[in-house]
CSV table of C-alpha atoms and ligand atoms in Angstrom, one decimal:
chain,number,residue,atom,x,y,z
Q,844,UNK,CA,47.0,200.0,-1.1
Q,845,UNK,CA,45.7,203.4,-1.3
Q,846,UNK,CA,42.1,203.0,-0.3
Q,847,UNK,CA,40.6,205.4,-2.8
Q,848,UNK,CA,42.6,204.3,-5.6
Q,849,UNK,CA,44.2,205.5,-9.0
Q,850,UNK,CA,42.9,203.3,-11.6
Q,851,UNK,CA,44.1,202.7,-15.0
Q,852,UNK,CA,41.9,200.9,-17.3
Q,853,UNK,CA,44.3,199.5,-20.7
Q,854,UNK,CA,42.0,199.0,-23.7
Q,855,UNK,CA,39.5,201.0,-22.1
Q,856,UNK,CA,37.2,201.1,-25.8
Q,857,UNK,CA,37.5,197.8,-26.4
Q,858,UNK,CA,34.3,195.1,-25.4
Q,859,UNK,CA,35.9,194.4,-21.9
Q,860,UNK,CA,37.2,197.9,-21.6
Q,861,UNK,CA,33.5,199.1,-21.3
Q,862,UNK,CA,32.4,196.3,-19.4
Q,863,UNK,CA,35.1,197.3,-16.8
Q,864,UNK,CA,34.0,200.7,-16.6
Q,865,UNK,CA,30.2,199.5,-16.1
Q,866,UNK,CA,31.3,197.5,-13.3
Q,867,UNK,CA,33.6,199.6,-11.9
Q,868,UNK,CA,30.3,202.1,-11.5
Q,869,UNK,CA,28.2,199.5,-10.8
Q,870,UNK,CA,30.1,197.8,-8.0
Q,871,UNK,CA,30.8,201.3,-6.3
Q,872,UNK,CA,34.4,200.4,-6.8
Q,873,UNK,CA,36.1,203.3,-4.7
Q,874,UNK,CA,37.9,205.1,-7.7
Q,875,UNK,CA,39.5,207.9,-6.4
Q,876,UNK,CA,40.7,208.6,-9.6
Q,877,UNK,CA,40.2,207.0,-13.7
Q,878,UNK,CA,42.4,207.3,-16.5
Q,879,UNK,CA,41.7,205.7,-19.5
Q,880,UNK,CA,44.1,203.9,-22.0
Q,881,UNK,CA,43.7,202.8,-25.8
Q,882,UNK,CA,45.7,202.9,-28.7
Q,883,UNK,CA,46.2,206.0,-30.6
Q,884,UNK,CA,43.4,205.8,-33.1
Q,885,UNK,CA,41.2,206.5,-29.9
Q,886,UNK,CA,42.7,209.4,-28.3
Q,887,UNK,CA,40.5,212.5,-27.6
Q,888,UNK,CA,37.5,209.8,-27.8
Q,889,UNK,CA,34.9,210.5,-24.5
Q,890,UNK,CA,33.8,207.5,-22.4
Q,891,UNK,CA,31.4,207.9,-20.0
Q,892,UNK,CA,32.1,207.4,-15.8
Q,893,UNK,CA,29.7,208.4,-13.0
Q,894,UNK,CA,28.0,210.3,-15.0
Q,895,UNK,CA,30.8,212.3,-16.3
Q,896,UNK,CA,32.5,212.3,-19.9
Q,897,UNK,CA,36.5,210.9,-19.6
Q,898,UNK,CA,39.1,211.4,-22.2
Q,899,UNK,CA,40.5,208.4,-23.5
Q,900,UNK,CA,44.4,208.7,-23.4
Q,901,UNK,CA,47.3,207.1,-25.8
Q,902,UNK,CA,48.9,204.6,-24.0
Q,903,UNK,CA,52.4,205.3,-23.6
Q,904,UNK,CA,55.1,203.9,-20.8
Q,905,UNK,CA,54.6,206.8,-18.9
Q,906,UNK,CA,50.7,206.7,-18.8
Q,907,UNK,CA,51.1,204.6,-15.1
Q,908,UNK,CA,52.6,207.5,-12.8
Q,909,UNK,CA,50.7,207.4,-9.7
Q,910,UNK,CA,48.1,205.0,-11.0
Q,911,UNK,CA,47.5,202.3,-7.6
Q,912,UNK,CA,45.7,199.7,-10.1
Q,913,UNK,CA,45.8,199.2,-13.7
Q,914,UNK,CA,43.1,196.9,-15.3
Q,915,UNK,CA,44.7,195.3,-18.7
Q,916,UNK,CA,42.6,194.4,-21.4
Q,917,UNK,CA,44.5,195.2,-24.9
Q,918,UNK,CA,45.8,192.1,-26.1
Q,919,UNK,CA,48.6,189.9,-25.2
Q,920,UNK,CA,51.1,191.8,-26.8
Q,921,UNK,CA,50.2,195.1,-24.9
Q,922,UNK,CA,50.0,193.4,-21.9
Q,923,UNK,CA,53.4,191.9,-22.4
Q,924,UNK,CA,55.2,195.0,-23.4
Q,925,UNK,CA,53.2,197.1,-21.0
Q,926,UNK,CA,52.0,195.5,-17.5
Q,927,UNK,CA,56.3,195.3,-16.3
Q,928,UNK,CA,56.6,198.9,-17.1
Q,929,UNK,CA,53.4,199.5,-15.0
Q,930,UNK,CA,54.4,197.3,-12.2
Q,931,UNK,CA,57.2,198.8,-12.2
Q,932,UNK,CA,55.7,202.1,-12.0
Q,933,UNK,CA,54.3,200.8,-8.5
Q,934,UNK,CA,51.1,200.0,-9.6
Q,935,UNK,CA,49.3,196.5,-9.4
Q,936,UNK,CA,48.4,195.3,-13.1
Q,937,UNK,CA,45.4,192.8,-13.0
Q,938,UNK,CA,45.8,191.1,-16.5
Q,939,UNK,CA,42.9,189.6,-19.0
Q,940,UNK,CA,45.2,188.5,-21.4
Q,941,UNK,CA,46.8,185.3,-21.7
Q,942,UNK,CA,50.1,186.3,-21.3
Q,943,UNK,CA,51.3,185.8,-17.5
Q,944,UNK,CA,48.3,183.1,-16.4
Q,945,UNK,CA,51.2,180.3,-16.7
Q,946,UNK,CA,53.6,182.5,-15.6
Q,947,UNK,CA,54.9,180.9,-11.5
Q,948,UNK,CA,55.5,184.6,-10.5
Q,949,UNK,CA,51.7,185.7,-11.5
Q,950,UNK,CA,48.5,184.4,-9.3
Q,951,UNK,CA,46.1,183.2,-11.9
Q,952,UNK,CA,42.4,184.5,-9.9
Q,953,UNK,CA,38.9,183.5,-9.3
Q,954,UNK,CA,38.2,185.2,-5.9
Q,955,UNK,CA,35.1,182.7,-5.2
Q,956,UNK,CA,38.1,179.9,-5.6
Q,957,UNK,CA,41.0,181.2,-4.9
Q,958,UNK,CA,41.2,184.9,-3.3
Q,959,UNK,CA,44.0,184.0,-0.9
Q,960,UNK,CA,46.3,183.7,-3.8
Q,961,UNK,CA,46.0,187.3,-4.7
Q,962,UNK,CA,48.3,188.2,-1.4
Q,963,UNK,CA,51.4,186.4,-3.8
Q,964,UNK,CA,51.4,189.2,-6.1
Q,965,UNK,CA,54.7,190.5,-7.1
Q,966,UNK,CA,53.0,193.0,-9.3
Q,967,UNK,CA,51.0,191.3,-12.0
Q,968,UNK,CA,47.5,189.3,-11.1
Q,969,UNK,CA,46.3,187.0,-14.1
Q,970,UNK,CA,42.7,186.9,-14.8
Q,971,UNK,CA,41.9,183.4,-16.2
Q,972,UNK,CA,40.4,182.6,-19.3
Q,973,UNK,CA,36.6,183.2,-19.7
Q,974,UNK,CA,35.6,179.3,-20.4
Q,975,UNK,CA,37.6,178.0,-17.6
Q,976,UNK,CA,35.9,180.6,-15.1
Q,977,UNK,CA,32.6,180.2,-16.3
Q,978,UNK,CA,33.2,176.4,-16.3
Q,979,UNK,CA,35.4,176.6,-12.8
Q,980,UNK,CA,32.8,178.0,-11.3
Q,981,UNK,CA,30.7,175.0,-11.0
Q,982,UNK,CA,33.1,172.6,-11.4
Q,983,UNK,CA,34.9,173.6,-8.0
Q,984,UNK,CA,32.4,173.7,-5.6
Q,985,UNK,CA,31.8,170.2,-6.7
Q,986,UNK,CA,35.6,169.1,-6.5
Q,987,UNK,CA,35.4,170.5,-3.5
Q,988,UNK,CA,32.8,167.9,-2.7
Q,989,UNK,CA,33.4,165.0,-4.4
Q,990,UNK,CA,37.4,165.6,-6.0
Q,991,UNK,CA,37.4,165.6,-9.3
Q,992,UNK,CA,39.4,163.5,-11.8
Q,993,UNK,CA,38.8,164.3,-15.3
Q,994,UNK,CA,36.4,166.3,-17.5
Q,995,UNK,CA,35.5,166.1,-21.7
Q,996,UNK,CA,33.6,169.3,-22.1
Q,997,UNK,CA,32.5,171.4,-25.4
Q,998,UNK,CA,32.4,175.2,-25.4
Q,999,UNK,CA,29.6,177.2,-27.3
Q,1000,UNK,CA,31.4,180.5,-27.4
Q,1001,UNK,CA,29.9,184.3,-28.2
Q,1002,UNK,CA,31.3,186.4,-31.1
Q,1003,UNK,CA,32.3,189.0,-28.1
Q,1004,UNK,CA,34.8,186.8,-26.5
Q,1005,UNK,CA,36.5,187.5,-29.7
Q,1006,UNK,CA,36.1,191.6,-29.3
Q,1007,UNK,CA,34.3,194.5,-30.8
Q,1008,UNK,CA,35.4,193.7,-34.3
Q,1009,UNK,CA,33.4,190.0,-34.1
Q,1010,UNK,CA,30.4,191.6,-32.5
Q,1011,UNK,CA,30.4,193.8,-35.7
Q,1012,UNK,CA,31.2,190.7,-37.8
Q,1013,UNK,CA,27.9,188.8,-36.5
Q,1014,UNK,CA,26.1,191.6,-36.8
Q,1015,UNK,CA,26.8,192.7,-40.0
Q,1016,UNK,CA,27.0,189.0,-42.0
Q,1017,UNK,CA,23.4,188.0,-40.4
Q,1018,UNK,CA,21.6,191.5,-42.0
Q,1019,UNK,CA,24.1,190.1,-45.4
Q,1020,UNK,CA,22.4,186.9,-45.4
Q,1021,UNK,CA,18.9,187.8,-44.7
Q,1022,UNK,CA,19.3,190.7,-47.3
Q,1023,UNK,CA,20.3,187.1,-49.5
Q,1024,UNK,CA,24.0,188.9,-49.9
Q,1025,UNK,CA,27.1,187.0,-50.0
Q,1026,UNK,CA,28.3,187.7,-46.4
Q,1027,UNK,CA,31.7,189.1,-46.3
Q,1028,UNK,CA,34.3,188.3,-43.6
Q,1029,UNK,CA,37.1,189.7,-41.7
Q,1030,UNK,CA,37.4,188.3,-38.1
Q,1031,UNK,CA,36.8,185.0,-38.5
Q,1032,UNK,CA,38.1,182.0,-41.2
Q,1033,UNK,CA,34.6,180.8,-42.1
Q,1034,UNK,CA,31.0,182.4,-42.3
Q,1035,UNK,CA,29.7,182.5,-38.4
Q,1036,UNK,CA,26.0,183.8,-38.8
Q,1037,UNK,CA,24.1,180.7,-39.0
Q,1038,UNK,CA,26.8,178.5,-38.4
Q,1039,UNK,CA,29.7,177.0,-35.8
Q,1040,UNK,CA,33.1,177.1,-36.0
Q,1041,UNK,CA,34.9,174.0,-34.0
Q,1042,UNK,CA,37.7,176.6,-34.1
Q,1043,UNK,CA,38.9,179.2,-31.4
Q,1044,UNK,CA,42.1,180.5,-30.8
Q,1045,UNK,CA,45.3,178.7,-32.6
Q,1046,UNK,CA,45.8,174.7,-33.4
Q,1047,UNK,CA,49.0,173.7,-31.6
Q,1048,UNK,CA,50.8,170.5,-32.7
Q,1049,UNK,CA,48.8,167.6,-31.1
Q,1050,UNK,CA,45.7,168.8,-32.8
Q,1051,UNK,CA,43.9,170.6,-30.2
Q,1052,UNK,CA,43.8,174.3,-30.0
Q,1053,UNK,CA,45.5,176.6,-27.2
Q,1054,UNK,CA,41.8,177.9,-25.9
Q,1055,UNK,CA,41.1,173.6,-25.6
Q,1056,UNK,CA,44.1,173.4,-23.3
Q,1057,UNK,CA,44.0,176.7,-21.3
Q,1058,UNK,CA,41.0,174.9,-19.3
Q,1059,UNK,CA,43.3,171.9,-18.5
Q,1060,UNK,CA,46.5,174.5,-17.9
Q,1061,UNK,CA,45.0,176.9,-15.9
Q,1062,UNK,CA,42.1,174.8,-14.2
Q,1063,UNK,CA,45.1,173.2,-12.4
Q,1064,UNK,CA,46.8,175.9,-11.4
Q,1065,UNK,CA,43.3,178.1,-10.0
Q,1066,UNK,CA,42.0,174.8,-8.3
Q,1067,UNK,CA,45.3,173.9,-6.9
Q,1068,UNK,CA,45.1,170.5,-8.5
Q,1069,UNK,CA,47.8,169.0,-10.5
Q,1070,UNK,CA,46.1,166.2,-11.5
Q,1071,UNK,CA,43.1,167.6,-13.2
Q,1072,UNK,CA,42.7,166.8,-16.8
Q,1073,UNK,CA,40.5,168.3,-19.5
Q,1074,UNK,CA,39.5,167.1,-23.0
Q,1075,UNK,CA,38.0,169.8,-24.3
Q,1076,UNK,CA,36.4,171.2,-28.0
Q,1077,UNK,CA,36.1,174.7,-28.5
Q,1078,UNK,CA,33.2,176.3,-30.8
Q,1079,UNK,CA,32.6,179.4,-31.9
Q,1080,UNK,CA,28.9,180.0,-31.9
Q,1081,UNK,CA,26.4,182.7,-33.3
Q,1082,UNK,CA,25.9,184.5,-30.1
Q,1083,UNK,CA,26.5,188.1,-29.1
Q,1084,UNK,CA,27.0,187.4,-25.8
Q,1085,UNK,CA,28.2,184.6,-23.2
Q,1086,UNK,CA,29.3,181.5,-22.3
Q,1087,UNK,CA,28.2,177.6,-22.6
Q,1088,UNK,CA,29.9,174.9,-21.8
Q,1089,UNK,CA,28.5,171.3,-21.8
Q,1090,UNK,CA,31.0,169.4,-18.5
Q,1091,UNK,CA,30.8,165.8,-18.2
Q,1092,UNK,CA,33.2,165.0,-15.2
Q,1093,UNK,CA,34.1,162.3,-13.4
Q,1094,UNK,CA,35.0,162.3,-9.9
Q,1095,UNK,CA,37.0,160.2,-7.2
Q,1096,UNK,CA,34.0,159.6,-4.7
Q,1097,UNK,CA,30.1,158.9,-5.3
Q,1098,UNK,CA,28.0,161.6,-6.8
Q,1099,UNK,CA,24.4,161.6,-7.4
Q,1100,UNK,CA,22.3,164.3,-8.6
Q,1101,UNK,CA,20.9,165.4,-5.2
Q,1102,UNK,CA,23.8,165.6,-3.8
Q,1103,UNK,CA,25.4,167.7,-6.8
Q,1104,UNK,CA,22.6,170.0,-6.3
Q,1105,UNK,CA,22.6,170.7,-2.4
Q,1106,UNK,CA,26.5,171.7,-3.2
Q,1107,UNK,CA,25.9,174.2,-6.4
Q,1108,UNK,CA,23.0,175.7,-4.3
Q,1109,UNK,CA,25.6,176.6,-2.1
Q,1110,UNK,CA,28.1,177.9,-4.3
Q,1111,UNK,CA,28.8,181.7,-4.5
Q,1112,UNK,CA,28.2,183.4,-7.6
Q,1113,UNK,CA,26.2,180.5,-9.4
Q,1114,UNK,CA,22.3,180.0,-9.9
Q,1115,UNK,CA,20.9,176.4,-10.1
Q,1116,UNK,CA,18.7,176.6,-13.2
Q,1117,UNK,CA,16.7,172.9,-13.3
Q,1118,UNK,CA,13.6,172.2,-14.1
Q,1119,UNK,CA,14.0,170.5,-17.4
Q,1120,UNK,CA,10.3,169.8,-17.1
Q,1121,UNK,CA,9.3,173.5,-17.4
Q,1122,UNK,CA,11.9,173.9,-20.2
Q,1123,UNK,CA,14.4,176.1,-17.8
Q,1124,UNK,CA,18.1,175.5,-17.8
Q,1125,UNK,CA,20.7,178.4,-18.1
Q,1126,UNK,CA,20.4,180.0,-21.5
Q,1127,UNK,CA,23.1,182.0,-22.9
Q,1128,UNK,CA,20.8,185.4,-23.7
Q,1129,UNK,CA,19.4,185.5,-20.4
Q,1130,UNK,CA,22.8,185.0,-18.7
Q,1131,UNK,CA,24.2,187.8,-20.9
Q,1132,UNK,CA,24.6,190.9,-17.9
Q,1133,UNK,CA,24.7,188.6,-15.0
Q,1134,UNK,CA,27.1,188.6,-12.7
Q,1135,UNK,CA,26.1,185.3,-11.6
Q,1136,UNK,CA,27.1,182.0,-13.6
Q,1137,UNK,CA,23.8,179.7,-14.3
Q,1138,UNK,CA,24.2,176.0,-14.0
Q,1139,UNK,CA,21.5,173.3,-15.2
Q,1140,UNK,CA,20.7,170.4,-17.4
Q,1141,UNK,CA,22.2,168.2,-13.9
Q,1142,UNK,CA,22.3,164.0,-14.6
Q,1143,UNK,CA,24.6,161.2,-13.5
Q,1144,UNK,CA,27.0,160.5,-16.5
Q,1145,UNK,CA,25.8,157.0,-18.3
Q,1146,UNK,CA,29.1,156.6,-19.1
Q,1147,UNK,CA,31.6,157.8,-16.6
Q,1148,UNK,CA,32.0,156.1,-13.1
Q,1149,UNK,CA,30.9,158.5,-10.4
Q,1150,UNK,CA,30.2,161.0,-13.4
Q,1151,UNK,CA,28.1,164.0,-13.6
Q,1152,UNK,CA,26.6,166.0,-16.7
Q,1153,UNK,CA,26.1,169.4,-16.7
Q,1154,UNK,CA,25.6,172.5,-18.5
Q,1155,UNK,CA,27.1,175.7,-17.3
Q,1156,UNK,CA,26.4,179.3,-19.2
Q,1157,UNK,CA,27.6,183.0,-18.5
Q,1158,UNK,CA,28.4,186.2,-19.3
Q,1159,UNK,CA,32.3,185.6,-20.5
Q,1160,UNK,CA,32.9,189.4,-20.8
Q,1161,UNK,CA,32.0,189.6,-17.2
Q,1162,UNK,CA,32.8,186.6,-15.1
Q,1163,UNK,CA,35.3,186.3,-17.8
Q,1164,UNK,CA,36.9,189.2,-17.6
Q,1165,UNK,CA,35.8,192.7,-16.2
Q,1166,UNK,CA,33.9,191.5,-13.2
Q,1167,UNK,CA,36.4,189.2,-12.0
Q,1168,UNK,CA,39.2,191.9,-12.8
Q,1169,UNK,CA,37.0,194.2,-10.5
Q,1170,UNK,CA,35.9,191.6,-7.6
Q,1171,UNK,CA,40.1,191.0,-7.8
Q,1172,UNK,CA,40.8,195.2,-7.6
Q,1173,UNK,CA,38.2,194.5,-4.4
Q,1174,UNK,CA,40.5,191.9,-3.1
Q,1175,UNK,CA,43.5,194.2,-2.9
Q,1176,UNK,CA,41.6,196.4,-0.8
Q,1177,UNK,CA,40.6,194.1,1.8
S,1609,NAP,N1,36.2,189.5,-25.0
S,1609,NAP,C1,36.2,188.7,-24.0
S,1609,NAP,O1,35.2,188.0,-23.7
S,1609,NAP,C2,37.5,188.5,-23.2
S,1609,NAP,C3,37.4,187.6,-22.1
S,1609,NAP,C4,38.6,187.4,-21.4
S,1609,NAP,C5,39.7,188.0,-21.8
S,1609,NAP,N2,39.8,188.8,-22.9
S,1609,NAP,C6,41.0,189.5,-23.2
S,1609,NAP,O2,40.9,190.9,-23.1
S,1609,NAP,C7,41.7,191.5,-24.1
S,1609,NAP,C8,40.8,192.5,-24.9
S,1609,NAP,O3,39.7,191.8,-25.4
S,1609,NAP,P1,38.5,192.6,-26.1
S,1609,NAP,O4,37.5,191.5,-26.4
S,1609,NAP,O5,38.0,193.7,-25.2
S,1609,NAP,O6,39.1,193.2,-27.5
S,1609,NAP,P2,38.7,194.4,-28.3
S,1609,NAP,O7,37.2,194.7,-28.3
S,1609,NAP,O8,39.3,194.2,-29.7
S,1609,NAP,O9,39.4,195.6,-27.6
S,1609,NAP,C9,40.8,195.8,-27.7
S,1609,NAP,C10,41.2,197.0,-26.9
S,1609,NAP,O10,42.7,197.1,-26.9
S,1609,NAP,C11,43.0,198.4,-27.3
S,1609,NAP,N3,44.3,198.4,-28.1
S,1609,NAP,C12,44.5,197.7,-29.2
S,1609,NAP,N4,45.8,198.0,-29.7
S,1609,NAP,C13,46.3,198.8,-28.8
S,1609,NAP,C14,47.6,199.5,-28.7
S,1609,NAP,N5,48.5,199.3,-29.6
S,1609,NAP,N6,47.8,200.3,-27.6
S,1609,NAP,C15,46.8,200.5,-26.7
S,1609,NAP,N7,45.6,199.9,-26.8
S,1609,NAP,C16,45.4,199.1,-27.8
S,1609,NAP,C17,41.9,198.8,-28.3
S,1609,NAP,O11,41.9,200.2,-28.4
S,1609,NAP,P3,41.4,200.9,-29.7
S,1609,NAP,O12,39.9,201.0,-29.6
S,1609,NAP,O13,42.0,202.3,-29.7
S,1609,NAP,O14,41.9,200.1,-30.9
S,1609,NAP,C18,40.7,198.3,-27.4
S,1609,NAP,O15,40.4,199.3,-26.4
S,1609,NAP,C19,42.3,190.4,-24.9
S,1609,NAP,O16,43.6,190.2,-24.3
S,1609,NAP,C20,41.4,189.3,-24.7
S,1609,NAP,O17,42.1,188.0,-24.8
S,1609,NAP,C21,38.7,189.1,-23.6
């Protein structure tokens, strides 16, 4: 891998198309050179790098010559028509969609979990879904610890984990309602300003939707655990910006609350947030721009043997996407 590399971004206006540029900047990423991909309604548009204005190109299937990395974040579809072509082009695609993770040829990532499974590449690296990292990232260190069995969880997702378009939508019904206007939508089936949607992503056949089961489905194949099973609700919730997830899990040996904490204290990219007596446990608006993941709200499960409850937040459009995409890029150059 060229050390000062060619890097494509693919939906390079979109909410994690920024964020990957910010964290590209941010993280000193050695770019040696950035080209920057959308659809054509955004060609000519500037984006800003270093301190220098960047065209934004049309993505076409010649856009990958001499790019060394190209960081996907356009959609399924794009990434399914497109990421082959680039591979094939010679460059490594690192993916945000949904469309390889299950694939057996693709490494599915989280470099605090499982870095070494980036060297398996054939071309394409999966980035995982934002509620399993966020959630993975404190539910592993304590597998590691004490194995885990099972978990029943329930996600209160941000309007951006659905894109700029939701951002907008949030923004724009709350001013409606407060104005007393009927609010209009467009992203999602119901009102979400000042309500919660038990709804994200499609319903399959057995009732629960595909974002429920990506934390099962991918969980196993990140943690290297076939047996790990998830029961999990989704819910969309009026916040810009990251991540909760309330985890109750139970595990194979003992675990007490102590002996939770000494192990998240431990663990890389996660804050221990836990004084429920001063009112502080990880809060989605100040976890919004951290790298780090924030775990709290820490109890043995009154209903699960050897269980723990917990309450995990964080910035989805990072550790759910663009900084894991980027600490992934910084894998390839080790
Ligand atoms: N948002 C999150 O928290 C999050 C987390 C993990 C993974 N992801 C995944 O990341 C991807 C992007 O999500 P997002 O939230 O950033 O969505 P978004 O804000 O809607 O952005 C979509 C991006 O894709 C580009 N695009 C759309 N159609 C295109 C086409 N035909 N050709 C080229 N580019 C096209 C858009 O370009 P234009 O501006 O030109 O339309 C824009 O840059 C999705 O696969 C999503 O599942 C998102």
């Amino acid at each position: 891998m060229n050390r000062s590399p060619h890097v494509a971004v693919v939906g390079a206006t979109g909410a994690v198309g920024v964020e990957m540029l910010k964290t590209l900047e941010k993280r000193n990423f050695p770019v040696g050179k950035l080209t920057l991909l959308a659809s054509a309604r955004s060609a000519g548009k500037k984006l800003k790098f270093r301190g220098e204005e960047l065209p934004v190109q049309t993505l076409t299937k010649d856009a990958f010559a001499g790019v060394d990395i190209a960081l996907f974040s356009a959609g399924g579809s794009i990434s399914k028509e497109f990421a082959p072509v680039a591979a094939r082009a010679g460059c490594v695609v690192i993916d945000n969609s949904s469309a390889y993770r299950m694939d057996d040829q693709v490494p599915l990532v989280i470099p605090e979990i499982n870095p070494g499974d980036v060297r398996l590449h054939k071309g394409i690296i999966a980035n995982p879904n934002c509620t399993t990292a966020i959630t993975l990232m404190a539910l592993y260190p304590l597998h590691q610890a004490f194995n885990v069995k099972r978990i029943f969880a329930s996600s209160y997702q941000a309007v951006s984990g659905t894109g700029a378009k939701a951002i907008e939508e949030l923004r724009r019904q709350m001013e409606q309602v407060v104005r007393g206007e009927k609010a209009t939508k467009e992203v999602y089936p119901h009102q979400i300003a000042f309500n919660v949607l038990p709804h994200v992503d499609s319903f399959l056949q057995d009732g629960y939707t595909k974002e429920e089961m990506k934390m099962q489905n991918e969980g196993r194949k990140i943690m290297h655990h076939p047996k790990f099973r998830a029961s999990v609700t989704c819910v969309r919730v009026p916040v810009y910006r990251a991540h909760s997830v309330a985890v109750n899990a139970e595990f194979e040996r003992p675990v007490t609350v102590d002996s939770a904490r000494q192990v998240l204290k431990k663990a890389p990219g996660l804050q221990v947030v836990d004084e429920p007596a001063k009112n502080e446990y990880p809060l989605p608006l100040y976890q919004a721009e951290q790298y780090d993941c924030a775990v709290g709200r820490l109890r043995s499960d009154c209903a699960l043997d050897n269980g723990l409850a917990f309450w995990v937040s964080g910035d989805q459009l990072l550790k759910g996407a663009a900084l894991n995409a980027v600490q992934i890029g910084e894998e390839l150059l080790k």
